[in-house]
XYZ file of C-alpha atoms in Angstrom:
723
model
C -35.024 7.310 7.297
C -33.641 10.658 8.451
C -34.995 12.216 5.268
C -38.617 11.382 6.056
C -38.259 12.582 9.655
C -36.693 15.914 8.714
C -39.243 16.501 5.969
C -42.107 15.870 8.419
C -40.553 18.157 11.016
C -40.070 20.909 8.442
C -43.664 20.652 7.231
C -44.902 20.832 10.853
C -43.425 24.338 11.192
C -46.743 25.470 9.689
C -48.459 24.233 12.866
C -45.815 25.940 14.999
C -46.838 29.220 13.367
C -50.485 28.441 14.065
C -49.768 27.819 17.743
C -47.620 30.955 17.852
C -50.426 33.068 16.405
C -53.129 31.633 18.690
C -51.127 32.483 21.793
C -49.982 35.887 20.537
C -53.447 37.204 19.715
C -54.689 36.073 23.137
C -52.140 38.421 24.726
C -52.140 41.216 22.155
C -55.917 41.702 22.269
C -55.612 43.162 25.797
C -53.485 46.012 24.461
C -55.519 46.378 21.259
C -58.602 47.066 23.393
C -56.815 49.862 25.216
C -55.497 51.596 22.099
C -58.792 51.546 20.184
C -61.055 51.913 23.267
C -62.858 48.620 22.705
C -63.654 47.942 26.366
C -67.350 48.463 25.672
C -67.323 46.881 22.192
C -67.083 43.180 22.921
C -68.274 42.357 19.402
C -65.276 44.025 17.762
C -62.929 42.400 20.248
C -64.372 38.974 19.485
C -64.188 39.653 15.764
C -60.453 40.425 15.976
C -59.870 37.001 17.483
C -62.431 35.162 15.350
C -61.470 36.572 11.946
C -58.636 34.087 11.646
C -61.089 31.250 12.400
C -63.373 32.570 9.688
C -60.458 32.763 7.243
C -59.366 29.219 8.088
C -62.909 27.939 7.598
C -63.284 29.671 4.233
C -59.936 28.493 2.822
C -60.579 24.941 4.017
C -63.551 24.599 1.673
C -61.247 24.732 -1.349
C -57.859 23.666 0.071
C -58.392 19.955 -0.546
C -59.493 20.080 -4.189
C -56.890 22.745 -4.984
C -54.121 20.648 -3.411
C -55.308 17.664 -5.457
C -54.994 19.829 -8.550
C -51.734 21.705 -7.935
C -49.970 19.617 -5.281
C -49.375 19.659 -1.522
C -46.047 21.504 -1.594
C -47.286 24.645 -3.434
C -50.090 24.978 -0.885
C -47.598 24.833 1.996
C -45.489 27.489 0.268
C -48.573 29.685 -0.146
C -49.373 29.120 3.533
C -45.945 30.440 4.532
C -46.411 33.487 2.260
C -49.792 34.230 3.846
C -48.270 33.963 7.331
C -45.472 36.336 6.309
C -47.703 38.947 4.659
C -50.234 38.890 7.494
C -47.427 39.422 10.008
C -46.176 42.475 8.113
C -49.671 43.932 7.816
C -50.343 43.384 11.534
C -47.033 45.076 12.308
C -48.229 48.119 10.344
C -52.028 48.079 11.133
C -53.068 51.744 11.479
C -56.723 50.852 12.038
C -59.073 48.085 13.100
C -60.132 47.436 9.503
C -56.549 46.849 8.384
C -55.981 44.609 11.401
C -59.066 42.563 10.497
C -57.762 42.160 6.941
C -54.430 40.934 8.300
C -56.199 38.479 10.611
C -58.166 37.151 7.632
C -54.955 36.529 5.657
C -53.485 34.880 8.726
C -56.532 32.609 8.912
C -55.987 31.568 5.303
C -52.433 30.510 6.178
C -53.623 28.656 9.278
C -56.331 26.816 7.339
C -53.912 25.588 4.680
C -51.337 24.435 7.239
C -53.741 22.666 9.595
C -55.528 20.925 6.722
C -52.610 19.860 4.540
C -49.640 19.245 6.850
C -51.073 15.938 8.210
C -51.889 14.858 4.639
C -48.397 15.720 3.433
C -46.729 13.860 6.312
C -48.906 10.769 5.823
C -48.099 10.668 2.118
C -44.336 10.930 2.652
C -43.838 8.884 5.841
C -43.066 5.141 6.000
C -46.010 3.170 7.465
C -44.089 2.035 10.553
C -43.424 5.566 11.830
C -46.276 7.465 10.189
C -48.132 7.954 13.472
C -45.039 9.257 15.230
C -44.275 11.727 12.458
C -47.897 12.869 12.294
C -47.703 13.779 15.980
C -45.162 16.466 15.057
C -47.898 19.030 14.211
C -49.362 18.714 17.713
C -45.912 19.013 19.254
C -44.745 21.963 17.169
C -48.077 23.734 17.697
C -47.640 23.496 21.460
C -44.007 24.604 21.170
C -45.173 27.614 19.183
C -47.716 28.509 21.859
C -45.143 28.199 24.619
C -42.555 30.326 22.822
C -45.192 32.935 22.017
C -46.395 33.139 25.621
C -42.800 33.583 26.724
C -42.381 36.432 24.208
C -45.656 38.116 25.191
C -44.827 37.752 28.893
C -41.408 39.354 28.464
C -42.864 42.199 26.396
C -45.635 42.753 28.940
C -42.984 43.594 31.545
C -41.871 46.622 29.518
C -43.201 50.134 30.128
C -45.366 50.284 26.994
C -45.924 46.867 25.387
C -46.497 47.019 21.625
C -49.208 44.716 20.336
C -48.094 45.429 16.765
C -44.638 44.082 17.508
C -46.151 41.043 19.251
C -48.185 40.173 16.167
C -45.566 41.253 13.622
C -42.884 38.917 14.970
C -44.813 36.147 13.194
C -43.137 37.251 9.951
C -39.704 36.074 11.109
C -40.405 32.333 11.573
C -42.798 32.378 8.606
C -39.973 33.634 6.382
C -37.818 30.709 7.518
C -40.745 28.381 6.791
C -41.045 29.860 3.287
C -37.414 29.170 2.372
C -37.520 25.658 3.838
C -40.741 24.828 1.995
C -39.380 26.274 -1.242
C -35.900 24.750 -1.250
C -36.089 21.687 1.033
C -39.568 20.146 1.020
C -40.210 17.731 -1.878
C -43.597 17.227 -3.453
C -45.673 14.324 -2.144
C -44.668 11.200 -4.112
C -48.274 10.001 -4.080
C -49.459 13.230 -5.679
C -46.691 13.003 -8.292
C -47.721 9.454 -9.169
C -51.357 10.541 -9.453
C -50.267 13.046 -12.107
C -48.122 10.525 -13.986
C -44.844 12.205 -13.017
C -43.181 8.891 -12.240
C -39.527 9.874 -12.522
C -39.987 12.755 -10.090
C -41.867 10.508 -7.687
C -39.092 7.931 -7.822
C -36.429 10.528 -7.020
C -38.464 11.803 -4.060
C -38.941 8.276 -2.713
C -35.242 7.511 -3.091
C -34.451 10.636 -1.091
C -37.032 9.906 1.609
C -36.163 6.207 1.950
C -32.404 6.567 1.572
C -32.025 3.828 -1.061
C -32.128 3.450 -4.828
C -34.517 0.507 -5.157
C -38.027 1.837 -4.554
C -39.797 -0.065 -7.342
C -42.011 -1.957 -4.893
C -43.278 1.220 -3.255
C -43.694 2.895 -6.648
C -45.975 0.038 -7.668
C -47.884 0.461 -4.398
C -48.424 4.171 -5.044
C -49.723 3.418 -8.518
C -52.117 0.810 -7.190
C -53.414 3.317 -4.649
C -54.880 5.305 -7.526
C -57.180 2.404 -8.341
C -58.438 1.900 -4.788
C -62.131 1.860 -4.012
C -63.204 -0.905 -6.371
C -64.394 -4.390 -5.572
C -62.114 -6.103 -3.059
C -62.156 -9.740 -1.975
C -60.264 -11.600 0.723
C -58.542 -14.841 -0.218
C -56.102 -17.203 1.473
C -52.998 -18.810 0.036
C -50.281 -21.245 0.937
C -47.269 -19.633 -0.744
C -44.076 -21.383 -1.779
C -40.979 -20.393 -3.798
C -41.313 -20.377 -7.561
C -38.704 -23.083 -8.106
C -41.138 -25.530 -9.697
C -42.430 -23.575 -12.709
C -40.346 -21.969 -15.424
C -41.035 -18.833 -17.396
C -42.759 -20.670 -20.236
C -45.441 -22.258 -18.055
C -48.781 -20.635 -17.398
C -49.522 -18.856 -14.153
C -51.979 -21.620 -13.251
C -50.673 -25.085 -14.131
C -53.672 -26.610 -12.423
C -56.551 -25.427 -10.315
C -54.541 -25.781 -7.147
C -51.602 -23.574 -8.081
C -51.433 -19.915 -9.103
C -48.367 -18.004 -10.148
C -47.879 -14.673 -8.367
C -45.568 -11.954 -9.668
C -43.789 -9.472 -7.440
C -43.533 -5.739 -8.028
C -39.753 -5.986 -8.365
C -37.965 -7.464 -11.345
C -37.594 -11.252 -11.275
C -39.961 -11.898 -8.351
C -42.479 -14.708 -8.583
C -44.029 -17.270 -6.229
C -46.461 -20.165 -6.324
C -49.717 -19.832 -4.361
C -52.167 -22.576 -3.482
C -55.656 -21.221 -2.630
C -57.077 -22.459 0.677
C -60.029 -21.403 2.799
C -61.249 -21.366 6.370
C -57.843 -21.125 8.031
C -57.133 -17.411 8.487
C -58.535 -14.976 11.014
C -58.885 -12.316 8.349
C -60.794 -14.689 6.112
C -63.116 -15.809 8.903
C -63.834 -12.221 9.901
C -64.521 -11.342 6.275
C -67.047 -14.142 5.914
C -68.795 -13.923 9.271
C -68.392 -10.263 10.216
C -67.298 -10.983 13.774
C -65.074 -13.186 15.853
C -65.378 -14.755 19.259
C -66.117 -12.367 22.094
C -66.817 -9.581 19.584
C -69.637 -7.117 20.251
C -72.559 -7.541 17.865
C -72.769 -3.748 17.579
C -69.152 -3.326 16.501
C -68.534 -2.282 12.941
C -67.223 -5.300 10.945
C -64.571 -2.994 9.522
C -63.109 -2.526 13.015
C -62.907 -6.295 13.385
C -61.213 -6.654 9.999
C -58.515 -4.177 10.965
C -58.179 -5.785 14.383
C -57.520 -9.205 12.878
C -54.227 -7.853 11.507
C -53.111 -6.360 14.819
C -53.514 -9.363 17.114
C -50.745 -10.073 19.630
C -48.410 -12.952 18.946
C -47.833 -16.163 20.897
C -44.373 -17.137 22.045
C -42.770 -19.034 19.172
C -39.292 -19.781 20.414
C -36.701 -20.239 17.686
C -39.143 -20.852 14.844
C -37.964 -19.859 11.363
C -39.777 -19.048 8.141
C -38.047 -20.149 4.955
C -39.891 -17.733 2.662
C -40.634 -14.332 4.094
C -37.614 -13.305 6.078
C -39.566 -11.482 8.736
C -42.412 -13.986 8.899
C -40.177 -16.156 10.998
C -37.801 -13.605 12.425
C -39.500 -10.224 12.544
C -39.724 -10.588 16.290
C -36.236 -11.927 16.879
C -34.815 -8.437 17.022
C -31.175 -7.682 17.659
C -30.131 -4.943 20.046
C -29.434 -2.590 17.175
C -32.866 -3.212 15.696
C -34.613 -2.567 19.022
C -33.235 0.950 18.996
C -35.004 1.512 15.691
C -37.983 -0.738 16.296
C -40.438 1.456 14.428
C -38.277 2.161 11.417
C -39.057 0.699 8.033
C -36.900 -1.833 6.286
C -34.953 0.923 4.561
C -32.991 1.513 7.761
C -31.606 -2.018 7.598
C -28.234 -2.579 5.949
C -26.732 -5.523 4.137
C -24.653 -7.467 6.577
C -26.796 -6.849 9.651
C -26.660 -9.898 11.863
C -29.789 -11.999 11.867
C -30.869 -12.716 15.421
C -31.573 -16.432 15.655
C -30.478 -17.568 19.087
C -32.141 -15.305 21.608
C -35.747 -16.284 20.900
C -36.877 -12.967 22.315
C -39.907 -11.808 20.398
C -41.763 -8.526 20.367
C -45.537 -8.416 20.648
C -46.125 -5.947 17.843
C -46.451 -7.421 14.373
C -45.940 -4.111 12.588
C -42.432 -3.163 13.647
C -40.690 -4.962 10.809
C -41.417 -5.501 7.121
C -42.884 -8.620 5.579
C -39.705 -9.130 3.586
C -36.273 -7.852 4.448
C -32.911 -7.447 2.809
C -30.654 -10.485 2.809
C -27.008 -9.964 3.596
C -24.310 -11.923 1.932
C -23.288 -13.333 5.214
C -26.622 -14.958 6.025
C -26.201 -18.617 6.862
C -28.490 -21.362 5.639
C -31.092 -21.253 2.886
C -32.454 -17.900 1.821
C -35.620 -16.879 3.641
C -36.976 -14.421 1.134
C -39.670 -14.915 -1.455
C -37.719 -12.602 -3.709
C -35.814 -15.533 -5.234
C -35.581 -15.583 -9.015
C -37.334 -18.378 -10.811
C -35.457 -21.639 -10.648
C -32.891 -20.299 -8.222
C -31.313 -22.775 -5.867
C -30.871 -22.344 -2.164
C -27.492 -20.746 -1.746
C -26.129 -17.733 -0.014
C -25.051 -16.006 -3.200
C -28.541 -16.032 -4.621
C -29.915 -14.812 -1.312
C -28.039 -11.572 -1.597
C -28.563 -11.319 -5.332
C -32.093 -9.930 -5.154
C -33.731 -8.487 -2.060
C -37.379 -7.585 -1.648
C -38.255 -4.490 0.302
C -41.979 -5.186 0.740
C -44.347 -2.236 1.031
C -44.043 -1.689 4.768
C -45.949 -2.740 7.856
C -45.551 -6.461 7.162
C -47.296 -6.327 3.769
C -46.147 -7.493 0.343
C -47.522 -6.491 -3.054
C -47.974 -9.198 -5.691
C -49.880 -9.700 -8.950
C -51.644 -12.516 -10.777
C -53.365 -12.788 -14.131
C -57.075 -12.029 -14.258
C -58.652 -15.097 -15.847
C -61.873 -13.226 -16.665
C -60.304 -10.257 -18.473
C -57.670 -10.727 -21.109
C -54.540 -8.737 -20.422
C -55.802 -7.616 -16.991
C -54.063 -8.168 -13.664
C -55.241 -8.618 -10.121
C -53.267 -6.841 -7.420
C -52.772 -8.742 -4.188
C -51.757 -7.355 -0.802
C -50.300 -10.292 1.149
C -50.025 -10.573 4.914
C -48.969 -13.659 6.854
C -51.742 -15.421 8.705
C -51.867 -17.967 11.496
C -51.943 -21.654 10.771
C -54.714 -23.985 11.824
C -54.740 -24.622 15.521
C -52.646 -21.599 16.387
C -53.831 -18.827 18.602
C -56.280 -16.530 16.807
C -54.533 -13.715 15.020
C -51.013 -15.058 15.356
C -48.807 -14.369 12.376
C -45.931 -16.498 13.600
C -47.496 -19.955 13.538
C -46.386 -21.610 10.314
C -47.186 -25.216 9.399
C -44.190 -27.513 9.531
C -41.809 -24.669 10.117
C -39.164 -26.806 11.791
C -38.592 -28.932 8.720
C -37.266 -27.519 5.523
C -39.655 -29.576 3.469
C -42.820 -28.034 4.877
C -41.242 -24.922 6.286
C -40.766 -23.520 2.802
C -44.401 -22.400 2.720
C -46.206 -19.453 4.245
C -49.908 -19.155 5.008
C -50.988 -15.662 3.933
C -54.226 -13.729 3.763
C -54.678 -11.628 0.630
C -56.659 -8.545 -0.329
C -57.414 -9.036 -4.037
C -58.695 -6.341 -6.392
C -58.266 -5.054 -9.947
C -54.824 -3.660 -10.771
C -54.118 -0.505 -12.751
C -51.303 -2.388 -14.544
C -51.601 -4.747 -17.477
C -50.231 -8.262 -17.891
C -47.378 -7.189 -20.153
C -46.153 -4.786 -17.456
C -45.241 -7.702 -15.208
C -44.395 -10.483 -17.658
C -42.063 -8.248 -19.665
C -40.173 -7.350 -16.470
C -40.558 -3.630 -17.185
C -39.712 -0.872 -14.790
C -42.572 0.987 -13.140
C -42.014 3.999 -15.403
C -42.214 1.811 -18.521
C -45.341 0.124 -17.216
C -47.066 3.490 -16.806
C -46.074 4.683 -20.267
C -47.653 1.569 -21.819
C -51.018 1.937 -20.085
C -53.843 1.683 -22.623
C -56.212 3.761 -20.505
C -56.114 6.362 -17.760
C -54.668 5.294 -14.433
C -57.276 7.159 -12.421
C -60.974 7.538 -12.883
C -62.509 10.973 -13.279
C -63.022 12.281 -9.776
C -66.284 13.953 -8.838
C -68.620 14.280 -5.914
C -70.097 10.912 -6.842
C -66.835 9.290 -5.713
C -67.600 10.371 -2.145
C -70.586 8.025 -2.115
C -68.590 4.895 -2.877
C -69.094 2.533 0.095
C -65.502 2.608 1.345
C -65.119 6.379 1.016
C -68.499 7.058 2.608
C -67.606 4.759 5.486
C -64.304 6.554 6.019
C -66.056 9.941 5.951
C -68.402 8.821 8.725
C -65.383 7.932 10.858
C -63.457 11.114 10.005
C -66.295 13.604 10.410
C -67.628 11.856 13.512
C -64.338 11.915 15.392
C -63.702 15.570 14.451
C -67.101 16.620 15.825
C -66.624 14.696 19.054
C -63.119 16.112 19.540
C -64.349 19.697 19.318
C -67.138 19.107 21.839
C -65.018 17.105 24.285
C -64.163 20.140 26.431
C -60.683 21.327 25.492
C -61.804 24.920 24.849
C -63.723 25.054 28.123
C -60.812 23.714 30.134
C -58.413 26.167 28.456
C -60.807 28.988 29.298
C -61.057 27.875 32.927
C -57.368 27.093 33.530
C -56.188 30.616 34.483
C -59.014 30.832 37.018
C -58.087 27.440 38.459
C -54.418 28.337 38.815
C -55.371 31.710 40.300
C -57.384 29.913 42.973
C -54.428 27.625 43.596
C -52.411 30.650 44.665
C -50.230 31.014 41.588
C -51.496 34.560 41.011
C -50.735 35.625 44.563
C -47.253 34.149 44.349
C -46.518 36.011 41.117
C -47.960 39.217 42.564
C -45.574 38.976 45.503
C -42.756 38.735 42.942
C -43.846 42.061 41.456
C -45.540 40.602 38.365
C -48.757 42.340 37.321
C -52.052 40.586 36.674
C -51.767 40.724 32.873
C -48.204 39.416 32.878
C -49.214 36.757 35.383
C -51.997 35.515 33.083
C -49.497 35.166 30.216
C -47.040 33.283 32.407
C -49.760 30.968 33.700
C -50.886 30.197 30.157
C -47.282 29.517 29.159
C -46.837 27.109 32.063
C -50.059 25.361 31.095
C -48.761 24.888 27.562
C -45.439 23.638 28.861
C -47.261 20.847 30.692
C -48.438 19.491 27.331
C -44.999 18.901 25.804
C -43.911 15.802 27.808
C -47.303 14.202 27.197
C -47.056 14.825 23.452
C -43.618 13.192 23.596
C -45.254 10.131 25.152
C -47.855 10.148 22.380
C -45.101 10.253 19.757
C -43.521 7.205 21.352
C -46.746 5.188 21.666
C -48.577 6.157 18.470
C -47.017 3.378 16.385
C -46.664 0.879 19.235
C -49.918 0.981 21.206
C -51.763 2.384 18.211
C -54.340 5.103 17.644
C -57.385 3.136 18.763
C -55.885 1.913 22.025
C -54.632 5.387 22.937
C -58.122 6.796 22.407
C -59.838 4.041 24.363
C -57.348 4.500 27.204
C -57.265 8.298 27.464
C -60.950 9.105 26.900
C -62.056 7.560 30.240
C -59.421 9.688 31.983
C -60.795 12.807 30.272
C -64.279 11.798 31.398
C -63.132 11.272 34.986
C -61.312 14.623 35.035
C -64.429 16.451 33.840
C -66.610 14.688 36.415
C -64.216 15.818 39.160
C -64.418 19.402 37.854
C -68.232 19.180 37.897
C -68.252 17.901 41.479
C -65.756 20.554 42.494
C -68.139 23.252 41.320
C -71.223 21.657 42.879
C -69.903 20.516 46.268
C -68.491 23.016 48.753
C -65.016 21.638 49.489
C -63.352 24.753 50.755
C -61.155 27.031 48.711
C -57.863 25.210 49.243
C -59.232 21.711 48.613
C -61.192 22.907 45.598
C -58.137 24.613 44.119
C -55.900 21.561 44.606
C -58.397 19.051 43.178
C -59.296 21.316 40.262
C -55.635 21.975 39.439
C -54.834 18.256 39.393
C -57.887 17.540 37.229
C -56.961 20.237 34.724
C -53.367 19.021 34.459
C -54.472 15.397 33.999
C -57.026 16.479 31.389
C -54.437 18.398 29.370
C -51.896 15.591 29.497
C -54.368 12.927 28.383
C -55.943 15.107 25.708
C -52.677 15.852 23.912
C -51.691 12.183 24.221
C -54.825 10.884 22.509
C -57.808 12.962 21.469
C -55.678 15.955 20.442
C -53.506 14.569 17.619
C -55.261 11.324 16.659
C -58.331 12.676 14.796
C -56.119 14.523 12.302
C -53.823 11.494 12.004
C -56.737 9.180 11.241
C -58.289 11.574 8.733
C -55.013 11.769 6.829
C -54.796 7.959 6.598
C -58.219 6.560 5.773
C -59.087 8.118 2.397
C -57.979 6.949 -1.081
C -55.360 9.046 -2.852
C -57.811 10.044 -5.585
C -60.216 11.760 -3.147
C -57.951 12.391 -0.168
C -57.805 16.151 -0.695
C -61.539 16.720 -0.889
C -62.275 14.338 1.990
C -59.675 16.027 4.178
C -61.281 19.368 3.340
C -64.654 18.055 4.533
C -63.152 16.820 7.809
C -61.202 20.057 8.324
C -64.311 22.113 7.609
C -66.096 20.104 10.287
C -63.209 20.878 12.662
C -63.337 24.643 12.085
C -67.129 24.899 12.229
C -67.103 22.933 15.481
C -64.355 25.188 16.816
C -66.399 28.310 16.034
C -69.575 26.863 17.593
C -67.820 25.811 20.782
C -65.890 29.090 21.103
C -68.989 31.269 20.781
C -71.361 29.008 22.712
C -69.080 28.778 25.752
C -69.770 32.263 27.177
C -73.512 31.793 26.576
C -73.546 28.420 28.320
C -71.513 29.765 31.224
C -74.170 32.432 31.776
C -77.082 30.002 31.501
C -76.077 26.637 32.960
C -72.865 27.592 34.745
C -69.442 25.986 34.775
C -70.709 22.716 36.267
C -73.303 22.388 33.505
C -70.734 23.081 30.787
C -68.325 20.465 32.114
C -71.238 18.047 32.515
C -72.054 18.366 28.799
C -68.404 17.861 27.904
C -68.316 14.732 30.074
C -71.323 13.273 28.241
C -69.591 13.969 24.905
C -66.455 12.143 26.102
C -68.579 9.127 27.023
C -70.218 9.178 23.582
C -66.785 9.551 21.987
C -65.517 6.423 23.756
C -68.488 4.390 22.477
C -67.995 5.780 18.957
C -64.289 4.891 18.963
C -64.964 1.406 20.319
C -67.618 0.624 17.717
C -66.478 2.567 14.663
C -62.800 3.580 14.701
C -60.316 0.967 13.385
C -56.631 0.557 14.208
C -54.475 1.827 11.339
C -50.978 1.727 12.850
C -48.211 0.547 10.579
C -50.434 -0.210 7.581
C -49.694 1.265 4.142
C -52.273 3.904 3.185
C -53.324 1.891 0.140
C -54.011 -1.193 2.264
C -56.073 0.893 4.705
C -58.358 2.078 1.908
C -58.773 -1.506 0.690
C -59.842 -2.538 4.184
C -62.436 0.229 4.251
C -63.801 -1.009 0.923
C -64.083 -4.557 2.287
C -65.525 -3.413 5.616
C -68.163 -1.259 3.937
C -69.414 -4.306 2.033
C -69.709 -6.270 5.275
C -72.297 -3.923 6.777
C -75.671 -5.424 7.765
C -77.834 -5.950 4.729
C -74.897 -6.229 2.321
C -73.291 -9.323 0.882
């Protein structure tokens, strides 16, 4: 899994350059004003800073569709070139007009990086660590700001600081980013699959996952291109396919259906049932016990997959390896608890004596590799037809699953000749078990009944044909034999499909609320707060001038963010996006209320400075833990592959427009309603944001992107007034 981590970290250098530039221009503008005598021309000064925002906003309008057309990697390479050229032009800049041109080019680079890096990381990362890797942009952006403030501070101590050199230094890291993007970053495998470049996609996946067998994930990526259609939720009791041979039909009777796996030789027998799974009940009734009537049914659907597990002791599942043992984790596995199944190796010891279970059902895959040393009957559904229970056969064929506890399977479509239904399987609780448990299996202690698994299934139309599975073809061969196009023609009409429209409401809504939650106001106010706390006086006594002191204070403020972002990286795939938002937003609200009271009530200078400083620090730490990185993470996860680029562009455009509005409205509001009024408005927005997250934002941790889009399609059809 090192490949996926390093690729994500390399891509996030684009955000490091953005953070670097934001901090550098904040310091350089002080010296630009002096050289060009702009002290009385506030409009020009603001334009120098804002031109990059304008450039980012403009490029965002076309970045998504263009990346869908030409790929994610070329856009990141172009971003690095724009950073590099803008740095050189700023280093030269003989006039304000040339400087404005350079800032515009810089904004183009920023817009491409901020918009596409989260998309690129989401499309290359394994589901189990996707949230952690997508926190890299927030982390590298803050690192860039800190390093830039340190550079500007050190240069400000010289006799004649050069703003051109401050801005031109950007070319050095951008050049490194260019070479890394050109020679190290692979193209997104999902984009390659969308263009039919299957062999290239397979090589990229093999590199990212560190193994040769990626056929299951290749099938998943193909199926993602057909997302957005009609989706139904069914329930099965699944058993090994040791009863039917190859010559028998997939449905011998009404009670048994033959399911085919994405990997060669996989097949199982499924018996349809109803009324026993949490996911099925939620799908039919739209809510569960103790669920708010106002909550979006989609949120409940996602939540049914993420329920905590009851204590199950030494229970074993005879079919899906990790159904019965995904929470009996050995010490070695705990160290890599969020890694996908690719990090496991043949021969790893299967923990079966400790009985110590984790409470997170997404840390391990649905199916896992069987080592040759595994004792007892094989516990994988990846057995070949007619295989007997023996250790040799267990290691003969291993299923990788598709990540996050999900398995991809197929069945014949009885209504359309030659058509297939794709099925995303996830273990469900048995009757009488605690709601949402995925460990309670009927008769699991006895081999006779324990050889079955109760699974919920998302069923929809596959892009593959029957012969692709029955002929045991490779994924590449299956694509070559498609009788029609894999993807539908994409247009603006696709944005109005129920699932996509629902996801856009979530993505645009959370981006708007993030921008108006107060981060710009608190950043603006922080130097004043720290000055009141005596930091400025202390630095003055050390011989540091006011300008240098402001740079140092800003650098220290940025430094405070880094440990909190580290915490977010750790918790993003454990606690989840939704829980982090619901936990940190009340703290943001409380911090803003304290800042309002501090500006309304006369507490004395010392008390006011101490309370305000603590509030600002707490606000920063909680913001970068939750509301800072999560909106971009969610927006990169919730859209289908076919329209992901254009939907991301819409969300990013919302982000930049909100940023411009907040930046330019802040001085006006400070002059009209004062600091207390500004923070009061931000506090109200945080309260609204909490309600919006609680009612509308689902938990997506650990789920494959293709499964997430299927859930949105189902959830959209469960809205009031729809069947």
